[in-house]
Structure formats: structure tokens, C-alpha cells
PDB file of C-alpha atoms in Angstrom:
ATOM      1  CA  MET A   1     -13.589 -25.024  19.783  1.00  0.00           C
ATOM      2  CA  THR A   2     -11.362 -22.544  17.969  1.00  0.00           C
ATOM      3  CA  ARG A   3     -12.742 -19.344  16.447  1.00  0.00           C
ATOM      4  CA  ILE A   4     -11.241 -18.304  13.106  1.00  0.00           C
ATOM      5  CA  LEU A   5     -11.049 -14.529  12.688  1.00  0.00           C
ATOM      6  CA  THR A   6     -10.227 -13.292   9.191  1.00  0.00           C
ATOM      7  CA  ARG A   7      -9.344  -9.759   8.166  1.00  0.00           C
ATOM      8  CA  SER A   8     -12.981  -8.872   7.526  1.00  0.00           C
ATOM      9  CA  ASP A   9     -14.024 -10.447  10.841  1.00  0.00           C
ATOM     10  CA  LEU A  10     -11.417  -8.406  12.710  1.00  0.00           C
ATOM     11  CA  GLU A  11     -12.366  -5.181  10.977  1.00  0.00           C
ATOM     12  CA  ALA A  12     -15.982  -5.839  11.978  1.00  0.00           C
ATOM     13  CA  VAL A  13     -15.197  -6.174  15.687  1.00  0.00           C
ATOM     14  CA  LEU A  14     -12.289  -3.778  16.249  1.00  0.00           C
ATOM     15  CA  ASP A  15     -12.470   0.004  16.508  1.00  0.00           C
ATOM     16  CA  PRO A  16      -9.616   2.448  17.145  1.00  0.00           C
ATOM     17  CA  ALA A  17     -10.954   3.854  20.417  1.00  0.00           C
ATOM     18  CA  ALA A  18     -11.286   0.470  22.130  1.00  0.00           C
ATOM     19  CA  CYS A  19      -7.914  -0.673  20.805  1.00  0.00           C
ATOM     20  CA  LEU A  20      -6.215   2.527  21.978  1.00  0.00           C
ATOM     21  CA  ALA A  21      -7.662   1.992  25.458  1.00  0.00           C
ATOM     22  CA  ALA A  22      -6.462  -1.630  25.568  1.00  0.00           C
ATOM     23  CA  LEU A  23      -2.976  -0.682  24.391  1.00  0.00           C
ATOM     24  CA  ALA A  24      -2.682   2.227  26.829  1.00  0.00           C
ATOM     25  CA  GLU A  25      -3.588  -0.085  29.693  1.00  0.00           C
ATOM     26  CA  GLY A  26      -1.019  -2.582  28.470  1.00  0.00           C
ATOM     27  CA  PHE A  27       1.772   0.001  28.273  1.00  0.00           C
ATOM     28  CA  ARG A  28       1.068   1.077  31.831  1.00  0.00           C
ATOM     29  CA  SER A  29       1.354  -2.469  33.173  1.00  0.00           C
ATOM     30  CA  ALA A  30       3.383  -4.707  30.850  1.00  0.00           C
ATOM     31  CA  ASP A  31       6.927  -3.608  31.667  1.00  0.00           C
ATOM     32  CA  THR A  32       6.277  -3.642  35.422  1.00  0.00           C
ATOM     33  CA  TRP A  33       5.999  -7.446  35.233  1.00  0.00           C
ATOM     34  CA  SER A  34       8.924  -9.880  35.215  1.00  0.00           C
ATOM     35  CA  ALA A  35       7.592 -11.971  32.312  1.00  0.00           C
ATOM     36  CA  SER A  36       8.940 -10.789  28.955  1.00  0.00           C
ATOM     37  CA  GLY A  37       8.310 -11.819  25.384  1.00  0.00           C
ATOM     38  CA  ARG A  38      10.820 -12.881  22.743  1.00  0.00           C
ATOM     39  CA  ARG A  39      11.217 -12.003  19.074  1.00  0.00           C
ATOM     40  CA  VAL A  40      12.752 -14.723  16.910  1.00  0.00           C
ATOM     41  CA  ARG A  41      13.761 -13.875  13.331  1.00  0.00           C
ATOM     42  CA  ALA A  42      15.209 -16.081  10.598  1.00  0.00           C
ATOM     43  CA  ASP A  43      16.376 -15.322   7.075  1.00  0.00           C
ATOM     44  CA  LEU A  44      14.882 -17.483   4.345  1.00  0.00           C
ATOM     45  CA  PRO A  45      16.188 -18.767   0.963  1.00  0.00           C
ATOM     46  CA  PHE A  46      13.423 -16.590  -0.515  1.00  0.00           C
ATOM     47  CA  PRO A  47      13.013 -12.783  -0.676  1.00  0.00           C
ATOM     48  CA  GLY A  48      11.655 -12.526   2.867  1.00  0.00           C
ATOM     49  CA  THR A  49      12.072 -13.383   6.532  1.00  0.00           C
ATOM     50  CA  ALA A  50      10.263 -15.494   9.106  1.00  0.00           C
ATOM     51  CA  THR A  51       9.440 -13.970  12.493  1.00  0.00           C
ATOM     52  CA  ALA A  52       7.855 -15.329  15.659  1.00  0.00           C
ATOM     53  CA  LEU A  53       6.769 -13.363  18.729  1.00  0.00           C
ATOM     54  CA  ILE A  54       6.356 -15.543  21.821  1.00  0.00           C
ATOM     55  CA  PRO A  55       4.637 -15.400  24.219  1.00  0.00           C
ATOM     56  CA  GLY A  56       2.259 -12.435  24.371  1.00  0.00           C
ATOM     57  CA  LEU A  57       1.573 -11.985  28.085  1.00  0.00           C
ATOM     58  CA  LEU A  58      -0.087  -9.349  30.241  1.00  0.00           C
ATOM     59  CA  PRO A  59      -0.498  -9.150  34.029  1.00  0.00           C
ATOM     60  CA  GLY A  60      -3.887 -10.533  35.009  1.00  0.00           C
ATOM     61  CA  ALA A  61      -4.662 -12.030  31.578  1.00  0.00           C
ATOM     62  CA  ASP A  62      -5.698 -15.696  31.569  1.00  0.00           C
ATOM     63  CA  SER A  63      -4.551 -16.255  27.969  1.00  0.00           C
ATOM     64  CA  TYR A  64      -1.458 -15.733  25.849  1.00  0.00           C
ATOM     65  CA  THR A  65      -0.516 -15.415  22.175  1.00  0.00           C
ATOM     66  CA  VAL A  66       2.012 -16.920  19.791  1.00  0.00           C
ATOM     67  CA  LYS A  67       2.507 -15.104  16.475  1.00  0.00           C
ATOM     68  CA  VAL A  68       4.237 -16.374  13.340  1.00  0.00           C
ATOM     69  CA  ASN A  69       4.789 -14.062  10.378  1.00  0.00           C
ATOM     70  CA  ALA A  70       6.201 -14.188   6.879  1.00  0.00           C
ATOM     71  CA  LYS A  71       7.573 -10.767   5.903  1.00  0.00           C
ATOM     72  CA  PHE A  72       8.064 -10.282   2.152  1.00  0.00           C
ATOM     73  CA  PRO A  73       8.622  -6.592   1.276  1.00  0.00           C
ATOM     74  CA  GLY A  74       7.717  -7.051  -2.391  1.00  0.00           C
ATOM     75  CA  ALA A  75       4.355  -8.705  -1.709  1.00  0.00           C
ATOM     76  CA  ARG A  76       0.968  -7.099  -1.083  1.00  0.00           C
ATOM     77  CA  PRO A  77       0.308  -7.491   1.746  1.00  0.00           C
ATOM     78  CA  ALA A  78       3.956  -7.632   2.784  1.00  0.00           C
ATOM     79  CA  LEU A  79       3.155  -9.435   6.025  1.00  0.00           C
ATOM     80  CA  ARG A  80       1.195 -12.691   6.257  1.00  0.00           C
ATOM     81  CA  GLY A  81       0.759 -14.969   9.212  1.00  0.00           C
ATOM     82  CA  VAL A  82      -1.398 -16.113  12.072  1.00  0.00           C
ATOM     83  CA  ILE A  83      -1.798 -15.314  15.753  1.00  0.00           C
ATOM     84  CA  CYS A  84      -2.771 -18.168  18.054  1.00  0.00           C
ATOM     85  CA  LEU A  85      -4.692 -17.121  21.150  1.00  0.00           C
ATOM     86  CA  HIS A  86      -4.241 -19.822  23.796  1.00  0.00           C
ATOM     87  CA  ASP A  87      -6.101 -20.436  27.045  1.00  0.00           C
ATOM     88  CA  GLY A  88      -3.589 -20.005  29.856  1.00  0.00           C
ATOM     89  CA  ARG A  89      -5.131 -22.801  31.913  1.00  0.00           C
ATOM     90  CA  ASP A  90      -4.779 -25.716  29.510  1.00  0.00           C
ATOM     91  CA  GLY A  91      -3.291 -24.348  26.267  1.00  0.00           C
ATOM     92  CA  GLU A  92      -6.490 -24.683  24.231  1.00  0.00           C
ATOM     93  CA  ILE A  93      -6.361 -22.611  21.039  1.00  0.00           C
ATOM     94  CA  LEU A  94      -9.204 -20.168  21.571  1.00  0.00           C
ATOM     95  CA  ALA A  95      -8.754 -18.332  18.283  1.00  0.00           C
ATOM     96  CA  LEU A  96      -6.671 -18.119  15.120  1.00  0.00           C
ATOM     97  CA  LEU A  97      -6.454 -14.518  13.943  1.00  0.00           C
ATOM     98  CA  ASP A  98      -5.111 -12.955  10.748  1.00  0.00           C
ATOM     99  CA  SER A  99      -1.737 -11.611  11.787  1.00  0.00           C
ATOM    100  CA  ALA A 100      -1.456  -8.879   9.150  1.00  0.00           C
ATOM    101  CA  THR A 101      -4.610  -7.183  10.422  1.00  0.00           C
ATOM    102  CA  VAL A 102      -3.810  -7.440  14.124  1.00  0.00           C
ATOM    103  CA  THR A 103      -0.221  -6.312  13.536  1.00  0.00           C
ATOM    104  CA  ALA A 104      -1.281  -3.261  11.526  1.00  0.00           C
ATOM    105  CA  TRP A 105      -3.839  -2.257  14.158  1.00  0.00           C
ATOM    106  CA  ARG A 106      -1.665  -2.782  17.210  1.00  0.00           C
ATOM    107  CA  THR A 107       1.459  -1.263  15.634  1.00  0.00           C
ATOM    108  CA  GLY A 108      -0.274   1.735  14.108  1.00  0.00           C
ATOM    109  CA  LEU A 109      -2.399   2.522  17.147  1.00  0.00           C
ATOM    110  CA  ALA A 110       0.450   2.010  19.623  1.00  0.00           C
ATOM    111  CA  ALA A 111       2.405   4.468  17.479  1.00  0.00           C
ATOM    112  CA  ALA A 112      -0.492   6.903  17.688  1.00  0.00           C
ATOM    113  CA  LEU A 113      -0.368   6.660  21.495  1.00  0.00           C
ATOM    114  CA  GLY A 114       3.353   7.336  21.582  1.00  0.00           C
ATOM    115  CA  THR A 115       3.038  10.205  19.120  1.00  0.00           C
ATOM    116  CA  HIS A 116       0.249  11.856  21.085  1.00  0.00           C
ATOM    117  CA  ALA A 117       2.163  11.467  24.352  1.00  0.00           C
ATOM    118  CA  LEU A 118       5.329  13.107  22.998  1.00  0.00           C
ATOM    119  CA  ALA A 119       4.292  15.624  20.331  1.00  0.00           C
ATOM    120  CA  ALA A 120       3.956  19.245  21.378  1.00  0.00           C
ATOM    121  CA  ALA A 121       0.557  20.275  22.662  1.00  0.00           C
ATOM    122  CA  ASP A 122      -1.567  21.857  19.930  1.00  0.00           C
ATOM    123  CA  PRO A 123      -4.989  22.795  21.352  1.00  0.00           C
ATOM    124  CA  GLU A 124      -5.905  24.831  18.277  1.00  0.00           C
ATOM    125  CA  GLY A 125      -5.142  21.970  15.860  1.00  0.00           C
ATOM    126  CA  GLU A 126      -2.769  24.082  13.743  1.00  0.00           C
ATOM    127  CA  ALA A 127      -0.028  21.453  13.345  1.00  0.00           C
ATOM    128  CA  VAL A 128       0.728  19.667  10.068  1.00  0.00           C
ATOM    129  CA  LEU A 129       0.930  15.874  10.081  1.00  0.00           C
ATOM    130  CA  GLY A 130       3.455  14.187   7.795  1.00  0.00           C
ATOM    131  CA  VAL A 131       3.529  10.544   6.659  1.00  0.00           C
ATOM    132  CA  VAL A 132       6.431   8.705   5.029  1.00  0.00           C
ATOM    133  CA  GLY A 133       5.348   5.249   3.875  1.00  0.00           C
ATOM    134  CA  ALA A 134       1.641   5.030   3.042  1.00  0.00           C
ATOM    135  CA  GLY A 135       0.982   1.432   4.046  1.00  0.00           C
ATOM    136  CA  ALA A 136      -1.354  -0.347   6.449  1.00  0.00           C
ATOM    137  CA  GLN A 137       0.468   0.744   9.597  1.00  0.00           C
ATOM    138  CA  ALA A 138       0.423   4.397   8.541  1.00  0.00           C
ATOM    139  CA  GLU A 139      -3.293   4.048   7.832  1.00  0.00           C
ATOM    140  CA  LEU A 140      -3.974   3.021  11.436  1.00  0.00           C
ATOM    141  CA  MET A 141      -1.536   5.572  12.840  1.00  0.00           C
ATOM    142  CA  VAL A 142      -3.403   8.395  11.148  1.00  0.00           C
ATOM    143  CA  ARG A 143      -6.828   7.029  12.109  1.00  0.00           C
ATOM    144  CA  GLY A 144      -5.781   6.592  15.719  1.00  0.00           C
ATOM    145  CA  LEU A 145      -3.947   9.893  16.012  1.00  0.00           C
ATOM    146  CA  ARG A 146      -6.856  11.847  14.555  1.00  0.00           C
ATOM    147  CA  GLY A 147      -8.996  10.352  17.304  1.00  0.00           C
ATOM    148  CA  LEU A 148      -6.627  11.927  19.842  1.00  0.00           C
ATOM    149  CA  ARG A 149      -5.922  15.355  18.271  1.00  0.00           C
ATOM    150  CA  THR A 150      -6.639  17.400  15.163  1.00  0.00           C
ATOM    151  CA  PHE A 151      -4.335  18.648  12.401  1.00  0.00           C
ATOM    152  CA  ARG A 152      -4.552  21.509   9.946  1.00  0.00           C
ATOM    153  CA  ASP A 153      -3.030  19.599   7.034  1.00  0.00           C
ATOM    154  CA  LEU A 154      -1.549  16.253   6.000  1.00  0.00           C
ATOM    155  CA  VAL A 155       1.437  15.675   3.702  1.00  0.00           C
ATOM    156  CA  VAL A 156       2.372  12.220   2.373  1.00  0.00           C
ATOM    157  CA  HIS A 157       5.289  10.601   0.588  1.00  0.00           C
ATOM    158  CA  ASP A 158       5.639   7.015  -0.573  1.00  0.00           C
ATOM    159  CA  THR A 159       7.981   5.409  -3.097  1.00  0.00           C
ATOM    160  CA  ASP A 160       4.823   4.314  -4.942  1.00  0.00           C
ATOM    161  CA  PRO A 161       3.232   7.574  -6.193  1.00  0.00           C
ATOM    162  CA  ALA A 162      -0.144   5.917  -6.773  1.00  0.00           C
ATOM    163  CA  ARG A 163      -0.283   4.618  -3.217  1.00  0.00           C
ATOM    164  CA  SER A 164       0.787   8.009  -1.889  1.00  0.00           C
ATOM    165  CA  ALA A 165      -1.948   9.760  -3.893  1.00  0.00           C
ATOM    166  CA  ALA A 166      -4.610   7.281  -2.749  1.00  0.00           C
ATOM    167  CA  PHE A 167      -3.571   7.720   0.898  1.00  0.00           C
ATOM    168  CA  ALA A 168      -3.703  11.504   0.593  1.00  0.00           C
ATOM    169  CA  ALA A 169      -7.120  11.322  -1.042  1.00  0.00           C
ATOM    170  CA  ARG A 170      -8.528   9.084   1.720  1.00  0.00           C
ATOM    171  CA  HIS A 171      -7.277  11.346   4.478  1.00  0.00           C
ATOM    172  CA  GLY A 172      -7.719  14.776   2.924  1.00  0.00           C
ATOM    173  CA  GLY A 173      -4.040  15.548   2.410  1.00  0.00           C
ATOM    174  CA  ARG A 174      -1.501  16.234  -0.313  1.00  0.00           C
ATOM    175  CA  THR A 175       1.553  14.449  -1.655  1.00  0.00           C
ATOM    176  CA  VAL A 176       5.187  15.593  -1.764  1.00  0.00           C
ATOM    177  CA  GLY A 177       8.205  14.118  -3.513  1.00  0.00           C
ATOM    178  CA  SER A 178      10.507  12.990  -0.688  1.00  0.00           C
ATOM    179  CA  ALA A 179      10.870  12.287   3.014  1.00  0.00           C
ATOM    180  CA  ALA A 180      12.861  15.522   3.374  1.00  0.00           C
ATOM    181  CA  GLU A 181       9.936  17.482   1.909  1.00  0.00           C
ATOM    182  CA  VAL A 182       7.623  15.866   4.441  1.00  0.00           C
ATOM    183  CA  ALA A 183       9.980  16.923   7.232  1.00  0.00           C
ATOM    184  CA  ALA A 184      10.134  20.468   5.890  1.00  0.00           C
ATOM    185  CA  ALA A 185       6.333  20.793   5.901  1.00  0.00           C
ATOM    186  CA  ALA A 186       5.250  18.800   8.944  1.00  0.00           C
ATOM    187  CA  ASP A 187       5.307  19.344  12.694  1.00  0.00           C
ATOM    188  CA  VAL A 188       4.543  15.705  13.518  1.00  0.00           C
ATOM    189  CA  LEU A 189       6.026  12.949  11.316  1.00  0.00           C
ATOM    190  CA  LEU A 190       5.102   9.283  11.057  1.00  0.00           C
ATOM    191  CA  LEU A 191       7.526   6.954   9.238  1.00  0.00           C
ATOM    192  CA  ALA A 192       6.606   3.360   8.398  1.00  0.00           C
ATOM    193  CA  THR A 193       8.858   2.033   5.633  1.00  0.00           C
ATOM    194  CA  TRP A 194      11.186  -0.845   4.752  1.00  0.00           C
ATOM    195  CA  SER A 195      14.191   1.479   4.460  1.00  0.00           C
ATOM    196  CA  ARG A 196      17.680   0.147   5.188  1.00  0.00           C
ATOM    197  CA  GLU A 197      19.351   3.538   5.205  1.00  0.00           C
ATOM    198  CA  PRO A 198      18.382   6.786   6.945  1.00  0.00           C
ATOM    199  CA  LEU A 199      15.596   8.715   5.272  1.00  0.00           C
ATOM    200  CA  LEU A 200      16.049  11.718   7.567  1.00  0.00           C
ATOM    201  CA  HIS A 201      19.078  13.300   9.251  1.00  0.00           C
ATOM    202  CA  LEU A 202      19.269  15.946  11.952  1.00  0.00           C
ATOM    203  CA  ALA A 203      19.723  18.645   9.292  1.00  0.00           C
ATOM    204  CA  ASP A 204      16.307  17.718   7.863  1.00  0.00           C
ATOM    205  CA  THR A 205      14.518  18.504  11.147  1.00  0.00           C
ATOM    206  CA  ARG A 206      13.832  21.571  13.253  1.00  0.00           C
ATOM    207  CA  PRO A 207      13.247  22.219  16.975  1.00  0.00           C
ATOM    208  CA  GLY A 208       9.772  21.385  18.211  1.00  0.00           C
ATOM    209  CA  GLN A 209       9.112  18.523  15.816  1.00  0.00           C
ATOM    210  CA  HIS A 210       8.144  15.018  16.804  1.00  0.00           C
ATOM    211  CA  LEU A 211       9.009  11.910  14.757  1.00  0.00           C
ATOM    212  CA  THR A 212       7.646   8.388  15.177  1.00  0.00           C
ATOM    213  CA  SER A 213       9.655   5.713  13.369  1.00  0.00           C
ATOM    214  CA  LEU A 214       8.205   2.220  12.905  1.00  0.00           C
ATOM    215  CA  GLY A 215      10.547   0.915  10.221  1.00  0.00           C
ATOM    216  CA  ALA A 216      13.472  -0.169  12.414  1.00  0.00           C
ATOM    217  CA  ASP A 217      11.800  -3.294  13.759  1.00  0.00           C
ATOM    218  CA  GLU A 218      14.504  -5.830  12.840  1.00  0.00           C
ATOM    219  CA  PRO A 219      18.268  -5.834  12.158  1.00  0.00           C
ATOM    220  CA  GLY A 220      19.377  -3.848   9.124  1.00  0.00           C
ATOM    221  CA  LYS A 221      16.369  -1.526   8.877  1.00  0.00           C
ATOM    222  CA  GLN A 222      16.840   2.180   9.572  1.00  0.00           C
ATOM    223  CA  GLU A 223      14.780   5.319   8.971  1.00  0.00           C
ATOM    224  CA  LEU A 224      16.496   7.926  11.174  1.00  0.00           C
ATOM    225  CA  SER A 225      20.203   8.764  11.338  1.00  0.00           C
ATOM    226  CA  ALA A 226      22.410   8.439  14.401  1.00  0.00           C
ATOM    227  CA  ASP A 227      22.903  12.209  14.697  1.00  0.00           C
ATOM    228  CA  LEU A 228      19.139  12.771  14.694  1.00  0.00           C
ATOM    229  CA  LEU A 229      18.533  10.136  17.371  1.00  0.00           C
ATOM    230  CA  ALA A 230      21.406  11.384  19.532  1.00  0.00           C
ATOM    231  CA  ALA A 231      20.089  14.963  19.433  1.00  0.00           C
ATOM    232  CA  SER A 232      16.510  14.028  20.334  1.00  0.00           C
ATOM    233  CA  LEU A 233      14.678  12.983  23.440  1.00  0.00           C
ATOM    234  CA  LEU A 234      14.288   9.356  22.384  1.00  0.00           C
ATOM    235  CA  VAL A 235      11.545   7.098  23.729  1.00  0.00           C
ATOM    236  CA  VAL A 236      11.267   3.386  22.880  1.00  0.00           C
ATOM    237  CA  ASP A 237       8.951   0.551  23.850  1.00  0.00           C
ATOM    238  CA  ASP A 238      11.749  -1.700  25.164  1.00  0.00           C
ATOM    239  CA  ARG A 239      15.345  -0.561  25.677  1.00  0.00           C
ATOM    240  CA  GLY A 240      16.897  -3.997  25.246  1.00  0.00           C
ATOM    241  CA  LEU A 241      15.082  -4.751  22.000  1.00  0.00           C
ATOM    242  CA  ALA A 242      15.737  -1.280  20.602  1.00  0.00           C
ATOM    243  CA  ALA A 243      19.470  -1.741  21.262  1.00  0.00           C
ATOM    244  CA  ALA A 244      19.551  -5.299  19.908  1.00  0.00           C
ATOM    245  CA  ALA A 245      17.369  -5.045  16.804  1.00  0.00           C
ATOM    246  CA  GLY A 246      15.686  -1.639  16.620  1.00  0.00           C
ATOM    247  CA  ALA A 247      16.489   2.003  15.951  1.00  0.00           C
ATOM    248  CA  LEU A 248      19.337   2.113  18.479  1.00  0.00           C
ATOM    249  CA  ALA A 249      21.015  -0.946  16.983  1.00  0.00           C
ATOM    250  CA  ALA A 250      20.753   0.450  13.457  1.00  0.00           C
ATOM    251  CA  ALA A 251      22.392   3.708  14.551  1.00  0.00           C
ATOM    252  CA  GLY A 252      25.073   2.042  16.694  1.00  0.00           C
ATOM    253  CA  LEU A 253      23.735   3.585  19.902  1.00  0.00           C
ATOM    254  CA  PRO A 254      23.510   1.891  23.332  1.00  0.00           C
ATOM    255  CA  ALA A 255      20.326   1.184  25.267  1.00  0.00           C
ATOM    256  CA  SER A 256      21.174   4.147  27.516  1.00  0.00           C
ATOM    257  CA  ALA A 257      20.568   6.503  24.577  1.00  0.00           C
ATOM    258  CA  ALA A 258      16.833   6.006  25.154  1.00  0.00           C
ATOM    259  CA  ALA A 259      15.556   8.511  27.695  1.00  0.00           C
ATOM    260  CA  ALA A 260      12.491   6.450  28.584  1.00  0.00           C
ATOM    261  CA  THR A 261      10.046   3.770  27.546  1.00  0.00           C
ATOM    262  CA  LEU A 262       6.521   4.697  26.565  1.00  0.00           C
ATOM    263  CA  GLY A 263       5.287   2.780  29.602  1.00  0.00           C
ATOM    264  CA  GLU A 264       7.358   5.040  31.858  1.00  0.00           C
ATOM    265  CA  VAL A 265       5.917   8.126  30.154  1.00  0.00           C
ATOM    266  CA  LEU A 266       2.314   6.929  30.392  1.00  0.00           C
ATOM    267  CA  ARG A 267       2.754   5.984  34.060  1.00  0.00           C
ATOM    268  CA  GLY A 268       4.154   9.453  34.817  1.00  0.00           C
ATOM    269  CA  GLU A 269       7.610   8.133  35.723  1.00  0.00           C
ATOM    270  CA  HIS A 270       9.180  10.260  32.985  1.00  0.00           C
ATOM    271  CA  PRO A 271       7.828  13.682  31.969  1.00  0.00           C
ATOM    272  CA  GLY A 272       8.140  13.068  28.235  1.00  0.00           C
ATOM    273  CA  ARG A 273       8.647  16.178  26.101  1.00  0.00           C
ATOM    274  CA  PRO A 274      10.885  18.596  28.033  1.00  0.00           C
ATOM    275  CA  GLY A 275       9.546  21.689  26.255  1.00  0.00           C
ATOM    276  CA  GLY A 276       7.980  23.009  23.089  1.00  0.00           C
ATOM    277  CA  ALA A 277      11.338  23.509  21.338  1.00  0.00           C
ATOM    278  CA  ALA A 278      12.606  19.977  21.955  1.00  0.00           C
ATOM    279  CA  LEU A 279      13.018  17.388  19.198  1.00  0.00           C
ATOM    280  CA  THR A 280      11.352  14.134  20.244  1.00  0.00           C
ATOM    281  CA  VAL A 281      11.394  10.664  18.691  1.00  0.00           C
ATOM    282  CA  TYR A 282       9.360   7.547  19.422  1.00  0.00           C
ATOM    283  CA  ALA A 283      11.016   4.463  17.928  1.00  0.00           C
ATOM    284  CA  PRO A 284       9.303   1.226  18.972  1.00  0.00           C
ATOM    285  CA  VAL A 285      10.186  -2.316  17.908  1.00  0.00           C
ATOM    286  CA  GLY A 286       6.804  -3.906  18.708  1.00  0.00           C
ATOM    287  CA  LEU A 287       6.137  -6.198  21.668  1.00  0.00           C
ATOM    288  CA  PRO A 288       4.346  -9.559  21.935  1.00  0.00           C
ATOM    289  CA  TRP A 289       1.904  -8.377  24.603  1.00  0.00           C
ATOM    290  CA  GLN A 290       0.397  -5.932  22.083  1.00  0.00           C
ATOM    291  CA  ASP A 291      -0.835  -8.907  20.034  1.00  0.00           C
ATOM    292  CA  LEU A 292      -2.501 -10.302  23.138  1.00  0.00           C
ATOM    293  CA  ALA A 293      -4.186  -7.005  24.018  1.00  0.00           C
ATOM    294  CA  LEU A 294      -5.971  -6.851  20.657  1.00  0.00           C
ATOM    295  CA  ALA A 295      -6.486 -10.601  20.238  1.00  0.00           C
ATOM    296  CA  ARG A 296      -8.335 -10.792  23.564  1.00  0.00           C
ATOM    297  CA  LEU A 297     -10.498  -7.828  22.635  1.00  0.00           C
ATOM    298  CA  ALA A 298     -11.310  -9.261  19.202  1.00  0.00           C
ATOM    299  CA  HIS A 299     -12.049 -12.742  20.558  1.00  0.00           C
ATOM    300  CA  ARG A 300     -14.376 -11.425  23.242  1.00  0.00           C
ATOM    301  CA  ARG A 301     -16.301  -9.201  20.835  1.00  0.00           C
ATOM    302  CA  ALA A 302     -16.486 -11.849  18.113  1.00  0.00           C
ATOM    303  CA  GLY A 303     -17.886 -14.365  20.569  1.00  0.00           C
ATOM    304  CA  GLY A 304     -20.519 -11.933  21.753  1.00  0.00           C
ATOM    305  CA  ARG A 305     -21.618 -11.178  18.184  1.00  0.00           C
ATOM    306  CA  GLY A 306     -21.280 -14.663  16.722  1.00  0.00           C
ATOM    307  CA  ILE A 307     -18.625 -13.532  14.241  1.00  0.00           C
ATOM    308  CA  GLY A 308     -16.051 -15.969  12.832  1.00  0.00           C
ATOM    309  CA  ALA A 309     -16.223 -19.629  11.914  1.00  0.00           C
ATOM    310  CA  ARG A 310     -15.678 -22.164  14.706  1.00  0.00           C
ATOM    311  CA  ILE A 311     -13.798 -25.406  14.168  1.00  0.00           C
ATOM    312  CA  ASP A 312     -12.585 -28.309  16.261  1.00  0.00           C
ATOM    313  CA  LEU A 313      -8.875 -28.661  15.528  1.00  0.00           C
ATOM    314  CA  LEU A 314      -8.780 -31.974  17.389  1.00  0.00           C
ATOM    315  CA  SER A 315     -11.523 -33.683  15.381  1.00  0.00           C
TER     316      SER A 315
END
């Protein structure tokens, strides 16, 4: 039997703390294994793209995921699709999960992990958090990051002023008129946009800041300029993907421009931030195993609570 988990089902069974723990465990183990996932992207004769992430695998997991997405920037939500959770023993489809929800949670919370690992220590909670792009991924980034550290203030910018104002109201912040104004006010910046040209350059930043950029997750998308990336201590989730289709590719930089992967930082193989005055950047692409980490958690919890319709796809 296959369990169907909708957005409301997933929001009923997932919580940021458990997801952060699952993702942290995954980062510490996933890139030490020889099995790697693939991202397949195709342009469409419509205003969007089709993307598949196959397979989502983790050491020791007895299941895997296949994700198919439609990405239409002008739609709300902009991402629609499904994640299939398969039994690794016989291929049975254990669950079909709403991809938009899982993707927002795993992307936003993985970004929160990377941000917390690289941003300057702030035990007094005096730093200002900045957000550029007030969508679903930013929502989860802020929720997850506030579970890891505190901030004195929040500043937000989005190309949709109403969405920016609503985001600021939900999270107790204020709006500003541009990405550069966010950078001028904030110590820690989160960017999650559809931009195809740099929103920030090195001249917009200052020593000691940290920036997390989620927008460069496929060819042609870029949030941070080449001079900014080259001047920073840059951490990615996968060097090859970042150089082929992520922030490095967009800026024309080689895989060697990345100082480390987040897995290396979390395992203690790289020290991360070299000092309080450094400029650090986390620029992930998003990896298939992250879908598996949250899909397994959601499936296990939904089964225990009897949440989600069950159907026999073979009947």
C-alpha cells in the first residue's frame, strides 16, 4: 500500500528540530559514500522547466527517493511535483509526497544549518538577519535558523512589496527597498530568488558578514557576483554540481574555488569561518539525499499517527 502525503499532512508530521537533526546527520555521512545522485533538467515549450532528482540515497537507509518537479517562476506555488519513496528491497512505492512542501523544508532547513555553521558567533544575539526573496524557502530558513540562534532584528526585501510586508509581519521584522539595502543593514543574509543576474557584488558587503544563496540551483540563475564569491570563504554542498549548474558555474569559477563542502565542515574536516572579519558564503545546489532524509521521517511519523490516505496503486 502507498501512503499519500499532501502539504497539510506533511506540515502535521514535520517539525524544524527533527528535520534539522535528520539533515545534519545526512550531511555528515552522505558525501563519504560512493553512491551519488543526479539532477536532470529539461526546458519546456512553456514558461517553466522540468527537473528530476534521482536517486535519493543515504548510507544505511533501506529506501530511496525519485523526485519530479515542474518549476514555473510565475506560478504560485512556483514548484509543483511529487516525491516517490521506494522500498529498497523490492521497489514498492511506500509513499507519494508533495514535492513543493518537502523541497521547501529540506532546502530552507539545510540552508539554516549551513548558515549557522558559517556565520560569526553571536552569543548575545545582537546580529541582524536579512532576507532577499520572501518565499517558502526563506520561510523555512528563518524558522530553522531562529531555532539555532537569536537575532536582534530582521530586514526583508522582495520584488513583491505585499509579500515582503507579510513576511516581515509574520517574523517581526521590517522591509527595505532593495537587496543592497538588506546587505547594508544585515550581518547574516539569506537569498532565495529566481534572479538571473547578480543581486549583490563585493562592494555591497563588508567584512564579517555571512551570505547564504539558494537561487543558483540550475544553469542561468545567479544571485552573487564573481568578485564576491572569489573574495569569500565559499562553502557548497557538492563541488561538482556547484561548478556545473550552481553558483560557481554562474560566476565562471572552477570547482576548486569552493573551500569546502558543508559535510566537511560539519564533520570537522574543515574549520569553516577563519575568523570574525572573514566574508563567508554558503551556496548549495540541493542534493537528492535531502529528499530522502525528510521523506523517511515524514513516512515513519505519518504511519505511526495514521495520517495520509492509503491506496493500492496496483489494484
